Coordinates of C-alpha atoms and ligand atoms in Angstrom, one line a residue:
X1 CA 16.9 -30.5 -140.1
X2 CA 19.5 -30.9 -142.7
X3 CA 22.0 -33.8 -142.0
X4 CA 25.5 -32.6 -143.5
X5 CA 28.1 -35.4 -144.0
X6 CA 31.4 -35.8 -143.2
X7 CA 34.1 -37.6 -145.0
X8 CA 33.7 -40.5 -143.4
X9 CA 30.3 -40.7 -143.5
X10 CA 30.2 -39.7 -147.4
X11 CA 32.8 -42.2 -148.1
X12 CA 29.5 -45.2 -146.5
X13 CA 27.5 -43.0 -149.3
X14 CA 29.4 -43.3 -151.9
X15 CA 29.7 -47.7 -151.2
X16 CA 25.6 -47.4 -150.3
X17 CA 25.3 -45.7 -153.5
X18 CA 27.4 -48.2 -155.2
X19 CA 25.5 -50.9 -153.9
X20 CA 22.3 -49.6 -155.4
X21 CA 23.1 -48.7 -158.2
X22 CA 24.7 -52.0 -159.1
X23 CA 21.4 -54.2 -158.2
X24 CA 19.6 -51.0 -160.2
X25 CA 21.8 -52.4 -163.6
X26 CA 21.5 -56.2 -162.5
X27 CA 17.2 -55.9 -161.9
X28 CA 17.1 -54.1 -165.1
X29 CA 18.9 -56.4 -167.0
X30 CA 16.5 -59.0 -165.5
X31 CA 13.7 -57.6 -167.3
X32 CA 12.3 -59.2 -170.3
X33 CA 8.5 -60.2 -172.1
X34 CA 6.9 -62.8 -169.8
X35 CA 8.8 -62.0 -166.5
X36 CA 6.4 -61.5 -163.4
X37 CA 6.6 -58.7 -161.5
X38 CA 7.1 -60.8 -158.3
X39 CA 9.7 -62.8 -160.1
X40 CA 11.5 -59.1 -160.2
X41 CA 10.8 -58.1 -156.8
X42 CA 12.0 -61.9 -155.7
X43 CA 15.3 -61.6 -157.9
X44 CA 16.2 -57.8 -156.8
X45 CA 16.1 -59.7 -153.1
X46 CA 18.3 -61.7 -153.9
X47 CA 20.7 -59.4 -155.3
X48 CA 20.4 -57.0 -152.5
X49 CA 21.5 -59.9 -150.0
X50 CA 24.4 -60.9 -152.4
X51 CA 25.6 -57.1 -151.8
X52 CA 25.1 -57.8 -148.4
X53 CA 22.6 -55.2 -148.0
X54 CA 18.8 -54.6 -147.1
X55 CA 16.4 -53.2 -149.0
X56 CA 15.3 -49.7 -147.6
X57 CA 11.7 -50.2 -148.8
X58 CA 10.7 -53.3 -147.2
X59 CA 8.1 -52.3 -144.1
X60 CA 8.8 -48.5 -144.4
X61 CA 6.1 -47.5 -144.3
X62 CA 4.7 -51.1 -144.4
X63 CA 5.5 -50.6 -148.1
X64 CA 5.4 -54.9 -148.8
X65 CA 7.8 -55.1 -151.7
X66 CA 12.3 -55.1 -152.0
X67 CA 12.1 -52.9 -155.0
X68 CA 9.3 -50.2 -156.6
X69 CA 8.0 -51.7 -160.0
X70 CA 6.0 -49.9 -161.5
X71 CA 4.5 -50.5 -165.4
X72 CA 3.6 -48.1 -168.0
X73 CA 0.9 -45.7 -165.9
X74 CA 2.0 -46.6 -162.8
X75 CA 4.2 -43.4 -161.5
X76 CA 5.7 -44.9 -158.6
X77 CA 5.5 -47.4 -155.7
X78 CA 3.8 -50.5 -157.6
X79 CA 3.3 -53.4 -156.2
X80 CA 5.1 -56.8 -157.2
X81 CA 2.4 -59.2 -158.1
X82 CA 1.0 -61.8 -160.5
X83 CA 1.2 -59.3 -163.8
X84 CA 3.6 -60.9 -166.5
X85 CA 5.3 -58.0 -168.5
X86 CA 5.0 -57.5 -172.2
X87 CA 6.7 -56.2 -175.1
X88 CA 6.1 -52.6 -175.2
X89 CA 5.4 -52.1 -171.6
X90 CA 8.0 -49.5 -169.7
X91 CA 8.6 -50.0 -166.4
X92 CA 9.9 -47.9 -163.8
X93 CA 12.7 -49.6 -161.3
X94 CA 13.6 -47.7 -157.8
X95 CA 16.0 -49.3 -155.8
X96 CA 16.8 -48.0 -152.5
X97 CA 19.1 -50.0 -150.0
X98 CA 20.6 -49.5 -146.5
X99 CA 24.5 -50.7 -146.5
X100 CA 26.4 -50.6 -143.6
X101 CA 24.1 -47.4 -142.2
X102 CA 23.6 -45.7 -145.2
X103 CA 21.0 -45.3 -148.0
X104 CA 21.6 -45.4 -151.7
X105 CA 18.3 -44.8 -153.6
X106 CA 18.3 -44.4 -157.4
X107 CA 15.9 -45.1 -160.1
X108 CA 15.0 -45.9 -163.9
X109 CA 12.5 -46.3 -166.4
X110 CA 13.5 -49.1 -169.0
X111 CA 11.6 -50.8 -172.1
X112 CA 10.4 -54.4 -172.0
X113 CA 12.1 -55.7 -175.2
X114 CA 11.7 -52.3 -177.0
X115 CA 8.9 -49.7 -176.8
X116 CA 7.3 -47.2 -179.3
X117 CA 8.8 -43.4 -179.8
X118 CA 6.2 -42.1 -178.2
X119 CA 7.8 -44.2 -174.9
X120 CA 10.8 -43.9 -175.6
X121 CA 10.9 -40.0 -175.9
X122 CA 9.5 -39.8 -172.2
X123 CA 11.7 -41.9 -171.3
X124 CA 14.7 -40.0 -172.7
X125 CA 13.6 -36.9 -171.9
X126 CA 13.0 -38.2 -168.0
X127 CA 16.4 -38.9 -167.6
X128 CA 18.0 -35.8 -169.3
X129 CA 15.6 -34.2 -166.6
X130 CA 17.5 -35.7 -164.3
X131 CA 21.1 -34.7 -165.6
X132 CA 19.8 -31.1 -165.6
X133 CA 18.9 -31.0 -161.9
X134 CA 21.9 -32.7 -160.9
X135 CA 24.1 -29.6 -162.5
X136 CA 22.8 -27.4 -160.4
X137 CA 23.3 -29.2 -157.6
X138 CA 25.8 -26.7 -156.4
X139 CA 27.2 -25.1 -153.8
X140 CA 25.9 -21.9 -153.5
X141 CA 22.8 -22.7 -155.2
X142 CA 19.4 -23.2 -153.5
X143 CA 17.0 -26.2 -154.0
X144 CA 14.7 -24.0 -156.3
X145 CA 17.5 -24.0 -158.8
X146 CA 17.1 -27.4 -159.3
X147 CA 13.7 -27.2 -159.2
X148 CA 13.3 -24.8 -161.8
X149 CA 16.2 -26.9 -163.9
X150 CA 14.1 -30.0 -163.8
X151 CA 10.4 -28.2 -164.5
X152 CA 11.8 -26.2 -167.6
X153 CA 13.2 -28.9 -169.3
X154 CA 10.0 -31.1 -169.0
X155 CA 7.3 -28.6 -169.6
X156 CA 9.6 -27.2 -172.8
X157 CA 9.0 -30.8 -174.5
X158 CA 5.3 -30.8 -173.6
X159 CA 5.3 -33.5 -170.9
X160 CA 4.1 -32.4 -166.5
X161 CA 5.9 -33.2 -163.6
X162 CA 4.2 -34.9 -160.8
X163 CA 3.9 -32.8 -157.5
X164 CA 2.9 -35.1 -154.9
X165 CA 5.9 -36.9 -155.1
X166 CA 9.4 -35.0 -154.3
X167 CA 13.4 -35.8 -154.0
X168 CA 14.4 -35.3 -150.7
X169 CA 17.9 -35.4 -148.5
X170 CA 18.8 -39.1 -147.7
X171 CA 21.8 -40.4 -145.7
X172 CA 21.2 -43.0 -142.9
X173 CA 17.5 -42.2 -143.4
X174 CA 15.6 -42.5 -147.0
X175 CA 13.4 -39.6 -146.3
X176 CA 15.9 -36.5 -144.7
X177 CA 15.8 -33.1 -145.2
X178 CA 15.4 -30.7 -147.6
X179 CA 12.4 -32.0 -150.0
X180 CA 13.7 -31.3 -153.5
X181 CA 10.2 -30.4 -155.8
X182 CA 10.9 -30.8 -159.4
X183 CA 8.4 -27.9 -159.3
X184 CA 9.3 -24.4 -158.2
X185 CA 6.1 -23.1 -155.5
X186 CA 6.6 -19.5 -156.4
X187 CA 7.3 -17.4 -153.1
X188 CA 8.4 -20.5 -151.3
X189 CA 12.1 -20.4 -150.0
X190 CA 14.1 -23.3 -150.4
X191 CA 17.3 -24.3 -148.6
X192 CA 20.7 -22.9 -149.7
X193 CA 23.2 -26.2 -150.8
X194 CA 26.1 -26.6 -149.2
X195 CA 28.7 -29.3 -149.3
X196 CA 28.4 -32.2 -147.4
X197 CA 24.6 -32.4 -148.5
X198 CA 23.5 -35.8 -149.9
X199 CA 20.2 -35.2 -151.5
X200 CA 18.0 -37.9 -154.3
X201 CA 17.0 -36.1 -157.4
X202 CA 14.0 -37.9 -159.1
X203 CA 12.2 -36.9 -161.8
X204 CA 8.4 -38.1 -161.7
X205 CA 7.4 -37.1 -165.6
X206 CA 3.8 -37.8 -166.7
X207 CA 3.5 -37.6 -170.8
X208 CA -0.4 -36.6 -170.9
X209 CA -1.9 -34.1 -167.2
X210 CA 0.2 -33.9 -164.1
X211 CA -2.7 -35.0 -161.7
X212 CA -2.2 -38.4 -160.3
X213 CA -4.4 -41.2 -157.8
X214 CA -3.6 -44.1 -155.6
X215 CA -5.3 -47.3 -156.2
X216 CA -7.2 -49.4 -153.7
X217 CA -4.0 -51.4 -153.0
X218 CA -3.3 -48.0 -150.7
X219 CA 0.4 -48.0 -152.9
X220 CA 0.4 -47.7 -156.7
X221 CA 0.2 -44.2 -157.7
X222 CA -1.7 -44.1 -161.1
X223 CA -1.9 -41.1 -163.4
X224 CA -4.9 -39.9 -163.7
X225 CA -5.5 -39.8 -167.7
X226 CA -4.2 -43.7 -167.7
X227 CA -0.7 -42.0 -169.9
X228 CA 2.5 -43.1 -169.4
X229 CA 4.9 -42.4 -166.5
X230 CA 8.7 -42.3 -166.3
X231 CA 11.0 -41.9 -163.1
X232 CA 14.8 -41.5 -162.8
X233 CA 16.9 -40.7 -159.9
X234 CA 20.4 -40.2 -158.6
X235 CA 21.3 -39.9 -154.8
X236 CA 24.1 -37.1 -155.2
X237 CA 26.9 -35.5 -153.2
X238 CA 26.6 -31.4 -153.0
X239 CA 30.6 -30.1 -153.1
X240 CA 32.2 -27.0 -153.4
X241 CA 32.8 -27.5 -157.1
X242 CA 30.6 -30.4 -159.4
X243 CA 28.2 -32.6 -158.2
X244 CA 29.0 -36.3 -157.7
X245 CA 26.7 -39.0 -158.6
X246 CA 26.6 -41.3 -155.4
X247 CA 24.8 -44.1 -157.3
X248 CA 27.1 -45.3 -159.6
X249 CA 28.5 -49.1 -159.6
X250 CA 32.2 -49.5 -158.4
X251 CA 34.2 -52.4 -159.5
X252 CA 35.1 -53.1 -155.9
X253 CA 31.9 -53.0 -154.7
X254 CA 29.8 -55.8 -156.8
X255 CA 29.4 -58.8 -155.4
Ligands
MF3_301 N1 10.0 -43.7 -154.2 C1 10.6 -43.3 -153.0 C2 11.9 -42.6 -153.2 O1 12.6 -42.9 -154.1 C3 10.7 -44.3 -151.9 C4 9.6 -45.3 -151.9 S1 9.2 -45.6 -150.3 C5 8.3 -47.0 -150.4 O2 12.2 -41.8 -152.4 F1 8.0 -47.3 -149.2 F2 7.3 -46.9 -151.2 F3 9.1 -47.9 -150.8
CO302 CO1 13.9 -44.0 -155.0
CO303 CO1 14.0 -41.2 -153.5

Protein backbone atom coordinates (compact mmCIF):
# COMPACT_ATOMS: atom_id res chain seq x y z
CA UNK A 1 0.00 0.00 0.00
CA UNK A 2 1.28 3.41 -1.12
CA UNK A 3 1.48 5.99 1.81
CA UNK A 4 0.69 9.50 0.07
CA UNK A 5 1.67 12.57 2.16
CA UNK A 6 0.17 15.45 3.15
CA UNK A 7 1.58 18.81 3.67
CA UNK A 8 2.24 18.47 6.85
CA UNK A 9 3.64 15.38 6.85
CA UNK A 10 5.93 16.31 3.73
CA UNK A 11 6.98 19.40 5.42
CA UNK A 12 8.66 16.36 8.59
CA UNK A 13 10.25 14.98 5.10
CA UNK A 14 11.64 17.60 3.92
CA UNK A 15 13.49 18.46 7.90
CA UNK A 16 14.09 14.29 7.89
CA UNK A 17 15.63 14.71 4.62
CA UNK A 18 17.59 17.64 5.73
CA UNK A 19 18.78 15.90 8.58
CA UNK A 20 20.32 13.17 6.53
CA UNK A 21 21.59 14.62 4.18
CA UNK A 22 23.64 16.96 6.36
CA UNK A 23 25.33 14.00 8.43
CA UNK A 24 25.63 12.38 4.63
CA UNK A 25 28.21 15.79 3.83
CA UNK A 26 29.64 15.75 7.53
CA UNK A 27 30.53 11.57 7.37
CA UNK A 28 31.92 12.17 4.02
CA UNK A 29 34.01 14.80 4.89
CA UNK A 30 35.16 12.56 7.72
CA UNK A 31 36.72 10.24 5.40
CA UNK A 32 40.41 10.14 4.84
CA UNK A 33 43.64 7.37 4.35
CA UNK A 34 44.04 5.55 7.69
CA UNK A 35 40.41 6.13 9.10
CA UNK A 36 38.67 2.88 10.47
CA UNK A 37 35.57 1.99 9.33
CA UNK A 38 34.22 1.79 12.94
CA UNK A 39 35.82 5.18 13.64
CA UNK A 40 33.13 6.25 10.71
CA UNK A 41 30.33 4.34 11.88
CA UNK A 42 31.19 5.79 15.62
CA UNK A 43 31.56 9.53 14.27
CA UNK A 44 28.21 9.29 11.87
CA UNK A 45 26.59 8.36 15.64
CA UNK A 46 27.52 11.01 16.90
CA UNK A 47 26.39 13.31 14.35
CA UNK A 48 23.09 11.79 14.03
CA UNK A 49 22.45 12.52 17.90
CA UNK A 50 23.77 16.14 17.45
CA UNK A 51 20.72 16.41 14.81
CA UNK A 52 18.82 15.00 17.40
CA UNK A 53 17.94 12.09 15.37
CA UNK A 54 18.27 8.12 15.23
CA UNK A 55 19.67 6.28 12.87
CA UNK A 56 17.07 4.18 10.83
CA UNK A 57 19.55 1.34 10.32
CA UNK A 58 20.48 0.43 13.72
CA UNK A 59 18.53 -3.15 14.63
CA UNK A 60 16.29 -3.09 11.43
CA UNK A 61 16.64 -5.79 10.53
CA UNK A 62 19.27 -6.47 13.36
CA UNK A 63 21.47 -4.62 10.78
CA UNK A 64 24.42 -3.74 13.82
CA UNK A 65 25.87 -0.60 12.31
CA UNK A 66 24.51 3.74 12.38
CA UNK A 67 25.57 4.09 8.83
CA UNK A 68 26.18 1.56 5.60
CA UNK A 69 29.99 1.67 4.66
CA UNK A 70 30.80 -0.04 2.24
CA UNK A 71 34.50 -0.12 0.37
CA UNK A 72 35.45 -0.60 -3.18
CA UNK A 73 33.45 -4.16 -3.95
CA UNK A 74 31.26 -4.00 -1.41
CA UNK A 75 27.72 -2.85 -3.10
CA UNK A 76 25.92 -2.15 -0.04
CA UNK A 77 25.27 -2.84 3.64
CA UNK A 78 28.97 -3.22 4.91
CA UNK A 79 29.79 -3.69 8.07
CA UNK A 80 31.83 -1.08 10.28
CA UNK A 81 34.85 -2.87 11.57
CA UNK A 82 38.65 -3.05 12.10
CA UNK A 83 39.57 -2.19 8.20
CA UNK A 84 41.61 1.10 7.99
CA UNK A 85 40.83 2.87 4.51
CA UNK A 86 43.43 3.64 1.99
CA UNK A 87 44.22 5.87 -0.74
CA UNK A 88 42.45 4.82 -3.68
CA UNK A 89 39.76 2.94 -2.01
CA UNK A 90 35.91 4.25 -2.83
CA UNK A 91 33.54 3.94 -0.44
CA UNK A 92 29.97 3.90 -0.51
CA UNK A 93 28.14 6.07 2.47
CA UNK A 94 24.03 5.50 3.08
CA UNK A 95 22.67 7.33 5.72
CA UNK A 96 19.20 6.80 6.66
CA UNK A 97 17.67 8.50 9.84
CA UNK A 98 14.31 8.81 11.64
CA UNK A 99 13.63 12.59 12.75
CA UNK A 100 10.73 13.53 14.50
CA UNK A 101 8.65 10.29 12.63
CA UNK A 102 10.07 10.49 9.46
CA UNK A 103 12.88 8.85 7.42
CA UNK A 104 15.42 10.67 5.27
CA UNK A 105 17.64 8.03 3.52
CA UNK A 106 20.29 9.19 0.93
CA UNK A 107 23.53 7.90 -0.22
CA UNK A 108 27.05 8.41 -1.89
CA UNK A 109 30.08 6.94 -3.24
CA UNK A 110 33.21 9.12 -2.42
CA UNK A 111 37.18 8.60 -3.03
CA UNK A 112 39.55 8.11 -0.13
CA UNK A 113 42.09 10.88 -0.86
CA UNK A 114 41.61 10.53 -4.74
CA UNK A 115 41.00 7.43 -6.87
CA UNK A 116 41.97 6.22 -10.41
CA UNK A 117 39.62 7.17 -13.67
CA UNK A 118 38.64 4.00 -13.90
CA UNK A 119 36.77 4.81 -10.21
CA UNK A 120 36.13 7.83 -10.69
CA UNK A 121 34.05 7.32 -13.94
CA UNK A 122 31.74 4.77 -11.99
CA UNK A 123 31.45 6.98 -9.69
CA UNK A 124 30.35 9.87 -11.89
CA UNK A 125 28.36 8.07 -13.92
CA UNK A 126 26.44 6.50 -10.66
CA UNK A 127 25.36 9.66 -9.70
CA UNK A 128 24.28 11.15 -13.07
CA UNK A 129 22.26 7.80 -12.87
CA UNK A 130 20.65 9.10 -10.23
CA UNK A 131 19.78 12.64 -11.61
CA UNK A 132 18.20 10.91 -14.61
CA UNK A 133 15.67 8.86 -12.50
CA UNK A 134 14.88 11.66 -10.42
CA UNK A 135 13.49 13.61 -13.71
CA UNK A 136 11.14 11.40 -14.30
CA UNK A 137 9.93 11.28 -11.12
CA UNK A 138 6.77 12.86 -12.32
CA UNK A 139 3.37 12.99 -11.98
CA UNK A 140 1.85 11.17 -14.47
CA UNK A 141 4.66 8.96 -14.98
CA UNK A 142 4.87 5.39 -13.77
CA UNK A 143 7.87 3.75 -11.74
CA UNK A 144 9.04 2.00 -14.98
CA UNK A 145 9.90 5.36 -16.37
CA UNK A 146 12.40 5.70 -13.95
CA UNK A 147 13.37 2.48 -14.18
CA UNK A 148 14.09 2.57 -17.74
CA UNK A 149 15.81 6.29 -17.13
CA UNK A 150 18.28 4.84 -14.67
CA UNK A 151 19.08 1.24 -16.70
CA UNK A 152 19.75 3.22 -20.11
CA UNK A 153 22.01 5.49 -18.85
CA UNK A 154 24.18 2.76 -17.04
CA UNK A 155 24.15 0.04 -19.63
CA UNK A 156 24.92 2.96 -22.44
CA UNK A 157 28.43 3.55 -20.62
CA UNK A 158 29.11 -0.21 -20.28
CA UNK A 159 28.64 -0.56 -16.57
CA UNK A 160 25.15 -3.30 -14.91
CA UNK A 161 22.84 -2.39 -12.39
CA UNK A 162 22.38 -4.54 -9.45
CA UNK A 163 18.88 -6.25 -9.21
CA UNK A 164 18.50 -7.60 -5.89
CA UNK A 165 18.66 -4.38 -4.40
CA UNK A 166 15.71 -1.73 -5.23
CA UNK A 167 14.53 2.01 -4.23
CA UNK A 168 11.52 1.86 -2.64
CA UNK A 169 8.69 4.44 -1.02
CA UNK A 170 9.85 5.65 2.47
CA UNK A 171 8.05 8.11 4.81
CA UNK A 172 7.70 7.08 8.61
CA UNK A 173 8.95 3.67 7.43
CA UNK A 174 12.42 3.05 5.39
CA UNK A 175 10.98 0.32 3.38
CA UNK A 176 7.20 1.56 1.99
CA UNK A 177 5.62 1.03 -1.07
CA UNK A 178 6.23 1.02 -4.37
CA UNK A 179 9.76 -0.79 -4.99
CA UNK A 180 11.47 1.44 -7.53
CA UNK A 181 13.98 -1.29 -9.77
CA UNK A 182 16.56 0.55 -11.55
CA UNK A 183 15.78 -2.28 -13.98
CA UNK A 184 12.63 -2.38 -16.11
CA UNK A 185 11.02 -6.50 -15.69
CA UNK A 186 9.38 -6.37 -19.10
CA UNK A 187 5.54 -7.06 -18.79
CA UNK A 188 5.57 -6.08 -15.19
CA UNK A 189 3.28 -3.10 -14.27
CA UNK A 190 4.50 -0.61 -12.04
CA UNK A 191 2.62 2.06 -10.06
CA UNK A 192 1.40 5.30 -11.66
CA UNK A 193 3.23 8.56 -9.50
CA UNK A 194 1.26 10.80 -8.07
CA UNK A 195 1.96 13.79 -5.86
CA UNK A 196 2.30 13.32 -2.39
CA UNK A 197 4.59 10.17 -3.07
CA UNK A 198 8.01 10.20 -1.25
CA UNK A 199 10.00 7.53 -2.87
CA UNK A 200 14.36 6.82 -2.52
CA UNK A 201 15.96 6.58 -5.85
CA UNK A 202 19.33 4.54 -5.59
CA UNK A 203 21.42 3.55 -8.01
CA UNK A 204 23.38 0.22 -7.19
CA UNK A 205 26.05 0.36 -10.37
CA UNK A 206 28.51 -2.61 -10.70
CA UNK A 207 31.60 -1.63 -13.30
CA UNK A 208 32.40 -5.42 -14.31
CA UNK A 209 28.77 -8.33 -14.26
CA UNK A 210 25.65 -7.46 -12.40
CA UNK A 211 25.45 -10.67 -10.28
CA UNK A 212 26.18 -10.11 -6.71
CA UNK A 213 26.74 -12.46 -3.11
CA UNK A 214 26.47 -11.87 0.58
CA UNK A 215 29.41 -12.73 2.76
CA UNK A 216 29.35 -14.93 5.80
CA UNK A 217 28.89 -11.78 7.96
CA UNK A 218 24.94 -12.47 6.65
CA UNK A 219 25.32 -8.36 5.52
CA UNK A 220 27.98 -7.22 3.09
CA UNK A 221 26.72 -7.63 -0.38
CA UNK A 222 29.93 -8.35 -2.58
CA UNK A 223 30.00 -8.33 -6.33
CA UNK A 224 30.57 -11.30 -7.70
CA UNK A 225 33.72 -10.63 -10.13
CA UNK A 226 35.46 -8.68 -6.94
CA UNK A 227 34.92 -5.02 -9.43
CA UNK A 228 34.04 -2.03 -8.07
CA UNK A 229 30.56 -0.80 -6.82
CA UNK A 230 29.05 2.60 -6.52
CA UNK A 231 25.60 3.73 -4.89
CA UNK A 232 23.82 7.05 -4.83
CA UNK A 233 20.50 8.04 -3.57
CA UNK A 234 18.04 10.82 -3.06
CA UNK A 235 14.73 10.35 -1.03
CA UNK A 236 12.39 12.67 -3.38
CA UNK A 237 9.01 14.31 -3.30
CA UNK A 238 6.66 13.32 -6.49
CA UNK A 239 4.58 16.86 -7.35
CA UNK A 240 2.45 17.97 -9.92
CA UNK A 241 5.27 19.78 -11.74
CA UNK A 242 9.38 18.89 -10.90
CA UNK A 243 10.59 16.61 -8.50
CA UNK A 244 12.09 17.89 -5.23
CA UNK A 245 15.09 16.52 -3.68
CA UNK A 246 14.03 15.73 0.05
CA UNK A 247 17.72 15.12 1.04
CA UNK A 248 19.28 18.25 0.77
CA UNK A 249 21.00 20.24 3.90
CA UNK A 250 19.04 23.41 5.15
CA UNK A 251 20.78 26.12 6.92
CA UNK A 252 18.12 25.89 9.68
CA UNK A 253 18.37 22.45 10.12
CA UNK A 254 22.27 21.65 11.04
CA UNK A 255 23.12 21.37 14.26
N1 LIG B 1 20.43 0.28 1.78
C1 LIG B 1 19.08 0.36 2.22
C2 LIG B 1 18.38 1.55 1.64
O1 LIG B 1 18.95 2.57 1.35
C3 LIG B 1 18.86 0.34 3.68
C4 LIG B 1 19.79 -0.47 4.48
S1 LIG B 1 18.90 -1.36 5.63
C5 LIG B 1 20.10 -1.91 6.67
O2 LIG B 1 17.20 1.47 1.47
F1 LIG B 1 19.50 -2.57 7.58
F2 LIG B 1 20.97 -2.59 6.01
F3 LIG B 1 20.68 -0.87 7.17
CO1 LIG C 1 19.82 4.28 1.79
CO1 LIG D 1 17.01 3.42 0.42
Amino acid sequence: MISYKNDREIEAMRVAGAVAATVLDEVSAFIRPGVTTREIDEFAAGRIAAHGAKSAFLGYRKYPCNVCISVNEEVVHGLAGARRLQFGDIVSLDVGIRYEGFIGDTARTVAVGGCDLRAQKLIDVTEKALYEGISQAVAGNRVVDISRAVQTFVEAHGYSIVREFVGHGVGRSVHEDPQVPNFVEPGKSTAKLKPGMTIAIEPMVNAGGPDVKILKDKWTVVTQDGQFSAHFEHTVLVTAAAPEILTCPRVAHTA
